[in-house]
PDB file of C-alpha atoms in Angstrom:
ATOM      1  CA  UNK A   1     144.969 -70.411 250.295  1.00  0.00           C
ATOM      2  CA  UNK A   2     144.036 -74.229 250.732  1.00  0.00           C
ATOM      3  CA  UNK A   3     146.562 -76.350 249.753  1.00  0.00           C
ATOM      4  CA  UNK A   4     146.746 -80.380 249.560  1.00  0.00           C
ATOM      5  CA  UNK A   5     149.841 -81.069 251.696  1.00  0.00           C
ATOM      6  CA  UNK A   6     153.111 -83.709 250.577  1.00  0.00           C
ATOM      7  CA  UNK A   7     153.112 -86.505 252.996  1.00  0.00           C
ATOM      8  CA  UNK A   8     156.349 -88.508 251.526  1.00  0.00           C
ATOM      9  CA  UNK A   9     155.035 -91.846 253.965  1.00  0.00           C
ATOM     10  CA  UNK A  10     152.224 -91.545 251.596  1.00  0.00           C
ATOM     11  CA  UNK A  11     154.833 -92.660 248.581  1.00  0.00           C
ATOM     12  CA  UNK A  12     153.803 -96.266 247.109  1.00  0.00           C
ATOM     13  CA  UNK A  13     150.647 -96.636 249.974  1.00  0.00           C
ATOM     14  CA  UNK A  14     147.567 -98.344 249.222  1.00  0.00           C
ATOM     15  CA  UNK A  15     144.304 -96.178 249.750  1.00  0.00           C
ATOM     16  CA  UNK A  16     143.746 -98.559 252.922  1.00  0.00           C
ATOM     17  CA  UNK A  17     147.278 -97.999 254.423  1.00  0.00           C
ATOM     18  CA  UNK A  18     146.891 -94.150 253.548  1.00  0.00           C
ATOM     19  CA  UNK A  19     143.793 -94.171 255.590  1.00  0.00           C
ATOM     20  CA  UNK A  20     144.874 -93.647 259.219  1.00  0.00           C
ATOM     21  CA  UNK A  21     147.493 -91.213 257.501  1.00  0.00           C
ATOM     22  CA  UNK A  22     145.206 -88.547 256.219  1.00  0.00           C
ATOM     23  CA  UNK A  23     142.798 -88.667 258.918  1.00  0.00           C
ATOM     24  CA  UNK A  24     145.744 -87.301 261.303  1.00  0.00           C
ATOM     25  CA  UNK A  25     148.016 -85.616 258.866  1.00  0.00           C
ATOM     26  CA  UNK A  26     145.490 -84.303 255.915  1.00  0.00           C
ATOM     27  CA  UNK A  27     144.301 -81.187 254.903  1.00  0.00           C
ATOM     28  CA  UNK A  28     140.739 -81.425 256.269  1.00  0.00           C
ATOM     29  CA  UNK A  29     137.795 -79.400 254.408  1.00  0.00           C
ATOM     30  CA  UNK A  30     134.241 -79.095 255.347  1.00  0.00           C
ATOM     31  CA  UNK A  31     131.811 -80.227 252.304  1.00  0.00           C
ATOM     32  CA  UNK A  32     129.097 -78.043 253.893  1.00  0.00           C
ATOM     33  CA  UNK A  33     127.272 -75.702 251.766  1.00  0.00           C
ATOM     34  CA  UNK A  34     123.670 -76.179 251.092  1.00  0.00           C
ATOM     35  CA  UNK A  35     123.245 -74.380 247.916  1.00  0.00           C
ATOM     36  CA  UNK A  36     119.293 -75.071 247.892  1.00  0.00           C
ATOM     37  CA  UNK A  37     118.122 -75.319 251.866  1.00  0.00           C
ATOM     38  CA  UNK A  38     114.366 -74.512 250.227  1.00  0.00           C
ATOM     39  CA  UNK A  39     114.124 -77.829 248.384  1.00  0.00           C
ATOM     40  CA  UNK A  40     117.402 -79.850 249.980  1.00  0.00           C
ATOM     41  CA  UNK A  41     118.062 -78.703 253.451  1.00  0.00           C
ATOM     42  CA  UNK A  42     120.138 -81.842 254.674  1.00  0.00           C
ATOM     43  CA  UNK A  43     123.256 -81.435 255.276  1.00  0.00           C
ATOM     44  CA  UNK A  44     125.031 -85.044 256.494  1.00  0.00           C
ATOM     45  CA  UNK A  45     128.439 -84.071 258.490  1.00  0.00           C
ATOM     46  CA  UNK A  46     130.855 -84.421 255.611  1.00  0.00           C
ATOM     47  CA  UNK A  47     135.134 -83.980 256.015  1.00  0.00           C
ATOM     48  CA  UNK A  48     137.604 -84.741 253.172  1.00  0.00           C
ATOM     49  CA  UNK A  49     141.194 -85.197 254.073  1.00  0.00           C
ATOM     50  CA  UNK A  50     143.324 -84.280 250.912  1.00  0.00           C
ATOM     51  CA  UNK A  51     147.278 -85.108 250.462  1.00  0.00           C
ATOM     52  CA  UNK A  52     149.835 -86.063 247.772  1.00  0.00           C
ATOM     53  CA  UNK A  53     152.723 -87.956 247.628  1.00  0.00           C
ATOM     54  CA  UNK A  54     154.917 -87.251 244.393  1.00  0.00           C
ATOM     55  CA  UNK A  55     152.532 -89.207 242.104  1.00  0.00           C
ATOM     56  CA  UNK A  56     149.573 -89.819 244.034  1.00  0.00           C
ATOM     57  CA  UNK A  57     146.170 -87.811 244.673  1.00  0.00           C
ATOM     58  CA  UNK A  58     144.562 -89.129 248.382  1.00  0.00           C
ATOM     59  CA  UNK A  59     141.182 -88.497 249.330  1.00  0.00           C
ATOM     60  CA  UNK A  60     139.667 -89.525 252.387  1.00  0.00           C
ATOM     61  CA  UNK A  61     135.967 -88.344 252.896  1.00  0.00           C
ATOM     62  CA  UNK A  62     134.389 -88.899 256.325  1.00  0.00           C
ATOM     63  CA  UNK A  63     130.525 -88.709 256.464  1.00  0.00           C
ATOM     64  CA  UNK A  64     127.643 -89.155 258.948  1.00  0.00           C
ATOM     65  CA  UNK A  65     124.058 -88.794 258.285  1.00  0.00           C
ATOM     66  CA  UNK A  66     120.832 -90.230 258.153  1.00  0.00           C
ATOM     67  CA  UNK A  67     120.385 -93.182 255.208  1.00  0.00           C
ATOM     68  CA  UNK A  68     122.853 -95.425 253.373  1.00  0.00           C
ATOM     69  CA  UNK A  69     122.865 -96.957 250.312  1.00  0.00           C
ATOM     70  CA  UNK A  70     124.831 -98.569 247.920  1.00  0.00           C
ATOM     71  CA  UNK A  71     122.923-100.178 244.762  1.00  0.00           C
ATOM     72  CA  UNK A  72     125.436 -99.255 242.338  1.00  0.00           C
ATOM     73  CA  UNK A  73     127.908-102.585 242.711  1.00  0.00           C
ATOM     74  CA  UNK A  74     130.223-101.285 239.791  1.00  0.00           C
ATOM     75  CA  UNK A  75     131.903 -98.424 237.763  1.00  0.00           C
ATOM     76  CA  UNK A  76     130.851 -96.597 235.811  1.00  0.00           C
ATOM     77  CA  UNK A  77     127.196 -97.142 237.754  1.00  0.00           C
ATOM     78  CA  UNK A  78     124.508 -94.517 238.997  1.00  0.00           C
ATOM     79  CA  UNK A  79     126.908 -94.225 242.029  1.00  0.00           C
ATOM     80  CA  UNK A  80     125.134 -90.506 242.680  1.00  0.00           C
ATOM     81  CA  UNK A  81     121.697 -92.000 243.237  1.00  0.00           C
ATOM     82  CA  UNK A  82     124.020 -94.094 246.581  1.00  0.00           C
ATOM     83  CA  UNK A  83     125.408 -92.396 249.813  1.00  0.00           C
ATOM     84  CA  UNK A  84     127.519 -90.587 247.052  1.00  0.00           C
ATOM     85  CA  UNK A  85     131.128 -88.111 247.455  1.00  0.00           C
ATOM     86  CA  UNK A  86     132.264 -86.692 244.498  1.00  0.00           C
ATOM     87  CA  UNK A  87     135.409 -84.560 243.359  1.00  0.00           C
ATOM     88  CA  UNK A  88     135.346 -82.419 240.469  1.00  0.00           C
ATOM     89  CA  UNK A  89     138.796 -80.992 239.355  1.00  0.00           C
ATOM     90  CA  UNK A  90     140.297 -78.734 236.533  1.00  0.00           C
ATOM     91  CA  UNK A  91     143.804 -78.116 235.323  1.00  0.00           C
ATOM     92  CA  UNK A  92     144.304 -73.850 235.649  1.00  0.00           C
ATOM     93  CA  UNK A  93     143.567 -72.889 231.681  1.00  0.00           C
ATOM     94  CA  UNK A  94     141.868 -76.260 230.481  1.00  0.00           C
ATOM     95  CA  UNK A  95     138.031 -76.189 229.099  1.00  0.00           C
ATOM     96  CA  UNK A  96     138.071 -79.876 230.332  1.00  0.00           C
ATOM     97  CA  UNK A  97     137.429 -80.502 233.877  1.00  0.00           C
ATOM     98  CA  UNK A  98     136.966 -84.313 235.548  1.00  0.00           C
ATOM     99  CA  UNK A  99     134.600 -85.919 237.705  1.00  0.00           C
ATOM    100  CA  UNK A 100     135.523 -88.704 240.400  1.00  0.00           C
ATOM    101  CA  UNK A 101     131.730 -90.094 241.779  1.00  0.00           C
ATOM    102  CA  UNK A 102     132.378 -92.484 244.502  1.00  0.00           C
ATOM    103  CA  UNK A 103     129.433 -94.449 246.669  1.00  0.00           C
ATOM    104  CA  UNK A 104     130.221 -95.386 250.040  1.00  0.00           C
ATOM    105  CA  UNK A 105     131.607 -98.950 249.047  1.00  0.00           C
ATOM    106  CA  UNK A 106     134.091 -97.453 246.492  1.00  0.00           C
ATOM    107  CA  UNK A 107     132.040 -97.856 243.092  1.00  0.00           C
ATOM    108  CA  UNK A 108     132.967 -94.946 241.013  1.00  0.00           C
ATOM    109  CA  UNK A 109     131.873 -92.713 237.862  1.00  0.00           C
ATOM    110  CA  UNK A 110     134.674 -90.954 236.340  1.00  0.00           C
ATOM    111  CA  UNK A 111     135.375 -88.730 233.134  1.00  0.00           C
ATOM    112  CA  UNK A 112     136.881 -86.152 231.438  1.00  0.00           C
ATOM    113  CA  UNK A 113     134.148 -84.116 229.828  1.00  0.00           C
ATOM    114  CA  UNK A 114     133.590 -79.839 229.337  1.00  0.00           C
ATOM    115  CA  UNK A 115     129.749 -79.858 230.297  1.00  0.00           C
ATOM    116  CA  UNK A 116     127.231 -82.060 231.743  1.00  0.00           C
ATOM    117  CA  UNK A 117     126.727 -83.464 228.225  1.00  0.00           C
ATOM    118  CA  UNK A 118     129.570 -81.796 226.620  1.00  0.00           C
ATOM    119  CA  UNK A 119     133.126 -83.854 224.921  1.00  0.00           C
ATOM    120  CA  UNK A 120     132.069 -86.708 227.778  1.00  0.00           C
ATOM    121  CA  UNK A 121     135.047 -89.195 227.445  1.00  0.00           C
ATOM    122  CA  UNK A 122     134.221 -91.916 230.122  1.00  0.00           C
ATOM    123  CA  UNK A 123     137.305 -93.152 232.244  1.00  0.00           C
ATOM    124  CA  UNK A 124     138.128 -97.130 230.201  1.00  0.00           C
ATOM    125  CA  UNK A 125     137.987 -99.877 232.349  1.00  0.00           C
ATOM    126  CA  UNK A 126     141.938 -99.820 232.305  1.00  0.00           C
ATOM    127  CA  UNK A 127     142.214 -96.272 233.778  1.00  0.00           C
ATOM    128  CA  UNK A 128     139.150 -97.015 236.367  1.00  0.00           C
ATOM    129  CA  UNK A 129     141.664 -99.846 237.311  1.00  0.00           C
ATOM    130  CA  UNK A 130     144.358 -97.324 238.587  1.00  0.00           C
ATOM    131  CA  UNK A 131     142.450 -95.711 240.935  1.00  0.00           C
ATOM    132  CA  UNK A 132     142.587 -97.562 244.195  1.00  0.00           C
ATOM    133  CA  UNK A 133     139.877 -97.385 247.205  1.00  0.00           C
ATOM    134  CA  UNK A 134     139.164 -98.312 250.239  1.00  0.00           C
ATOM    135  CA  UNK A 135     135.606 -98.484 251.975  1.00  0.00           C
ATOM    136  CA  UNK A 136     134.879 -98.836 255.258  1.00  0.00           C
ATOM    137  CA  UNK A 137     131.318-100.383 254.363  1.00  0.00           C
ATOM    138  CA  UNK A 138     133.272-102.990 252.217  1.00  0.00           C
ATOM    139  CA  UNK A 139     132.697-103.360 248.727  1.00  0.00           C
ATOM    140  CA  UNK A 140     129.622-105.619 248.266  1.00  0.00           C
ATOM    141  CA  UNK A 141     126.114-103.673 247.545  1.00  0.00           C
ATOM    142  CA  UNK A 142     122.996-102.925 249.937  1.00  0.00           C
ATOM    143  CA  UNK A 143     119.612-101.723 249.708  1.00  0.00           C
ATOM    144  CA  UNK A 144     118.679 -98.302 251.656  1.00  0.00           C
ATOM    145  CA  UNK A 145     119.078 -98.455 255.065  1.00  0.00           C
ATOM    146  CA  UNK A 146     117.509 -96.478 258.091  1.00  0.00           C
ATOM    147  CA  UNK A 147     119.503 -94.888 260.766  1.00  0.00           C
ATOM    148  CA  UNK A 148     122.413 -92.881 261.476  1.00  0.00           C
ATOM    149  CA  UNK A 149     125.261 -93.876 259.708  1.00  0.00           C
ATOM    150  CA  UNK A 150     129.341 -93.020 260.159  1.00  0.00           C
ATOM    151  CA  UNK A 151     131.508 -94.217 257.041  1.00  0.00           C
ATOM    152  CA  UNK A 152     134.339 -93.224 255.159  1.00  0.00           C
ATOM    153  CA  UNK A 153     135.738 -93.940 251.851  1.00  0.00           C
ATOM    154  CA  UNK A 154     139.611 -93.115 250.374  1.00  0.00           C
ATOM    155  CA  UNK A 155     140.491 -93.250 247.238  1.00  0.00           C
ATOM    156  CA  UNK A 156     144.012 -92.434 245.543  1.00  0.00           C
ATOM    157  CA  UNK A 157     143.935 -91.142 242.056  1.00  0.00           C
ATOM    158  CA  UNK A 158     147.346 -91.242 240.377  1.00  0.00           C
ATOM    159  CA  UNK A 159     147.833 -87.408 239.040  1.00  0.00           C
ATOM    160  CA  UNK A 160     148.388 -89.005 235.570  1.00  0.00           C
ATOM    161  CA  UNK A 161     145.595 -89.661 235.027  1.00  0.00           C
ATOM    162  CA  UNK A 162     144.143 -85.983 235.474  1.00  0.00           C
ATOM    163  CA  UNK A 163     146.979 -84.225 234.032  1.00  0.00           C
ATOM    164  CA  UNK A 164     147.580 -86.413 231.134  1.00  0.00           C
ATOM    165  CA  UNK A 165     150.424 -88.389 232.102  1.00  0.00           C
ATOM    166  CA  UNK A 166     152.066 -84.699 232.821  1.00  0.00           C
ATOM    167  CA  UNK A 167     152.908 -85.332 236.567  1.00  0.00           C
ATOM    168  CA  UNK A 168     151.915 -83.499 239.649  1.00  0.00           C
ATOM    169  CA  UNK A 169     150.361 -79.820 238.753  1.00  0.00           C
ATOM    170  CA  UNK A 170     151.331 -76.764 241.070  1.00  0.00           C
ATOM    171  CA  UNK A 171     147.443 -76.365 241.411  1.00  0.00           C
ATOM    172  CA  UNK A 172     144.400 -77.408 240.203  1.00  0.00           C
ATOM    173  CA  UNK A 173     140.591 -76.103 240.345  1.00  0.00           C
ATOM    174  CA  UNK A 174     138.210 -77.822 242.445  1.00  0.00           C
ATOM    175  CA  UNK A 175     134.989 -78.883 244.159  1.00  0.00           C
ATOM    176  CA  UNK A 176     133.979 -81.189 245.947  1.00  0.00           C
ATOM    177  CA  UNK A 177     130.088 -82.600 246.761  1.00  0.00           C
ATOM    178  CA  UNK A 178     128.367 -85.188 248.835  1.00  0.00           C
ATOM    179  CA  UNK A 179     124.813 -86.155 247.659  1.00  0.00           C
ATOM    180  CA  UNK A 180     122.562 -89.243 247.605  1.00  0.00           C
ATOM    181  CA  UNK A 181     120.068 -88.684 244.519  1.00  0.00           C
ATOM    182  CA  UNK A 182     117.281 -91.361 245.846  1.00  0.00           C
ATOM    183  CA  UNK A 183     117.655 -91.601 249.170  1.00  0.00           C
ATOM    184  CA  UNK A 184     115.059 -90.960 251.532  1.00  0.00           C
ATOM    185  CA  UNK A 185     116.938 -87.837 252.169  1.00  0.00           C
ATOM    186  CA  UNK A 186     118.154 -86.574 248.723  1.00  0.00           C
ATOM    187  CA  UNK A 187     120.362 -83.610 249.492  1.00  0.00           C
ATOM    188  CA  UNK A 188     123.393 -81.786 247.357  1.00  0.00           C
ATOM    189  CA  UNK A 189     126.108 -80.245 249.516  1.00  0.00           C
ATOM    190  CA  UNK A 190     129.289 -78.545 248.404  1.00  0.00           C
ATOM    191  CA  UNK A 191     132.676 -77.254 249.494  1.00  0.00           C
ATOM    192  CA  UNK A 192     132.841 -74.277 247.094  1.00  0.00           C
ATOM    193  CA  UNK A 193     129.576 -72.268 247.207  1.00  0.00           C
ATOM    194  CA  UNK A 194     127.220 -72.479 244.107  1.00  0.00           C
ATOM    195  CA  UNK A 195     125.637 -69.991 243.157  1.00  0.00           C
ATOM    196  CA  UNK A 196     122.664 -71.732 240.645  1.00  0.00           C
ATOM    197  CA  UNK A 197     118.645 -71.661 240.995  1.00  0.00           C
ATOM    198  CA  UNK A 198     119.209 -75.544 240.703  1.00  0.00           C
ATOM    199  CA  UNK A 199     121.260 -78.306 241.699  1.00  0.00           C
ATOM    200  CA  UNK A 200     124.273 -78.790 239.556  1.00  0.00           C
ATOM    201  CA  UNK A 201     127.370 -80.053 240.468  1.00  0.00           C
ATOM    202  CA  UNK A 202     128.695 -79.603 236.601  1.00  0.00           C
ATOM    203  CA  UNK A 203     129.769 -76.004 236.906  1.00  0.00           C
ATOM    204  CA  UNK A 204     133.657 -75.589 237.111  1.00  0.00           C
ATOM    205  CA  UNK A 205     132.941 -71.445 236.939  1.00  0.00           C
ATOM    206  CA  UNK A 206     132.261 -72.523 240.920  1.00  0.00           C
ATOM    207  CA  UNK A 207     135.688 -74.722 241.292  1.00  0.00           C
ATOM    208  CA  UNK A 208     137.693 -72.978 244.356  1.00  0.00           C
ATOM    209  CA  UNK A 209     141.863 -72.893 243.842  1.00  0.00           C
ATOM    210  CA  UNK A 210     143.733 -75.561 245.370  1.00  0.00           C
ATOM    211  CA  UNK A 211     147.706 -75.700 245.924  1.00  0.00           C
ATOM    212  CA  UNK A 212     149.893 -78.926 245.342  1.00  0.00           C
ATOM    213  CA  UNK A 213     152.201 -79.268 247.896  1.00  0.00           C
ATOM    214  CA  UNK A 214     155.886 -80.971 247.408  1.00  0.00           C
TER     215      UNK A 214
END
């Protein structure tokens, strides 16, 4: 069973602070299925470091690969047409699940929705604010660049704001993706096989169980 682990010097941390944290003490999982090697057979090194303290998601994705870019300077952006991670997440027994669509200088697409075009209710500006990151690319934007690229990005979601102001779940369903839409190398990898003729990352039927620690 994978499980997102309680770190309690996690408690009150900034996404920067939590950085060195999850890196050595996270649960680390391999974003590394290619779901469509025919048409996308790239597959950039990807690693996500999850943890929780009592009120705090942390996500730390480490990537390297070939391309970076990061056009999309604010929320609520294209951030999946950038050097793009993404974590989609369900409560067990909801028809809503959320996405979190981050770029590799922390600009980030998040909602609550039940489809691809389905009860979409974007994140406000106010909510967007509560979710802190930390890039190592920094946080200004960049055309496409050629090369081989390391980078990571963290962010830390409070868990009210995916449970409804509820607290910390016991477990929640989830996937998680790194793609990069109009790159050079467009590619869409996935922790949790999918099992789809076509790309798709909007399919929670393909969300893998994950345990909340603490």
């Amino acid at each position: 069973m994978n499980t997102i682990p309680f770190l309690a010097c996690l408690q009150g941390t900034s996404a920067q602070v939590a950085a060195p944290f999850l890196l050595n003490q996270g649960n680390p999982l391999r974003i590394d299925r290619v779901n469509w090697p025919r048409d996308f057979a790239a597959c950039p090194e990807t690693v996500v470091h999850l943890a929780t303290s009592m009120d705090t998601l942390y996500i730390r994705y480490d990537v390297t690969g070939q391309q970076l870019r990061a056009l999309a300077s604010k929320d609520q952006m294209s951030v999946w047409c950038d050097s793009c991670v993404e974590f989609f997440c369900q409560l067990p027994g909801k028809k809503s699940y959320m996405n979190f669509e981050t770029n590799c200088i922390g600009s980030m697409v998040a909602s609550r929705r039940e489809g691809r075009d389905k009860n979409v209710r974007v994140f406000t500006p106010e909510q967007m604010a509560l979710i802190d990151r930390f890039a190592s690319e920094g946080r200004e934007p960049f055309a496409e660049k050629d090369g081989v690229f390391s980078w990571f990005v963290v962010i830390a979601i409070p868990w009210s704001l995916i449970t409804n102001g509820k607290g910390k779940p016991a477990s929640i369903m989830a996937n998680f993706y790194k793609c990069a839409d109009d790159t050079k190398q467009p590619h869409y990898v996935s922790w949790s096989p999918i099992n789809l003729p076509h790309p798709d990352f909007h399919c929670p039927e393909f969300f893998s169980e994950l345990r909340v620690q603490g």
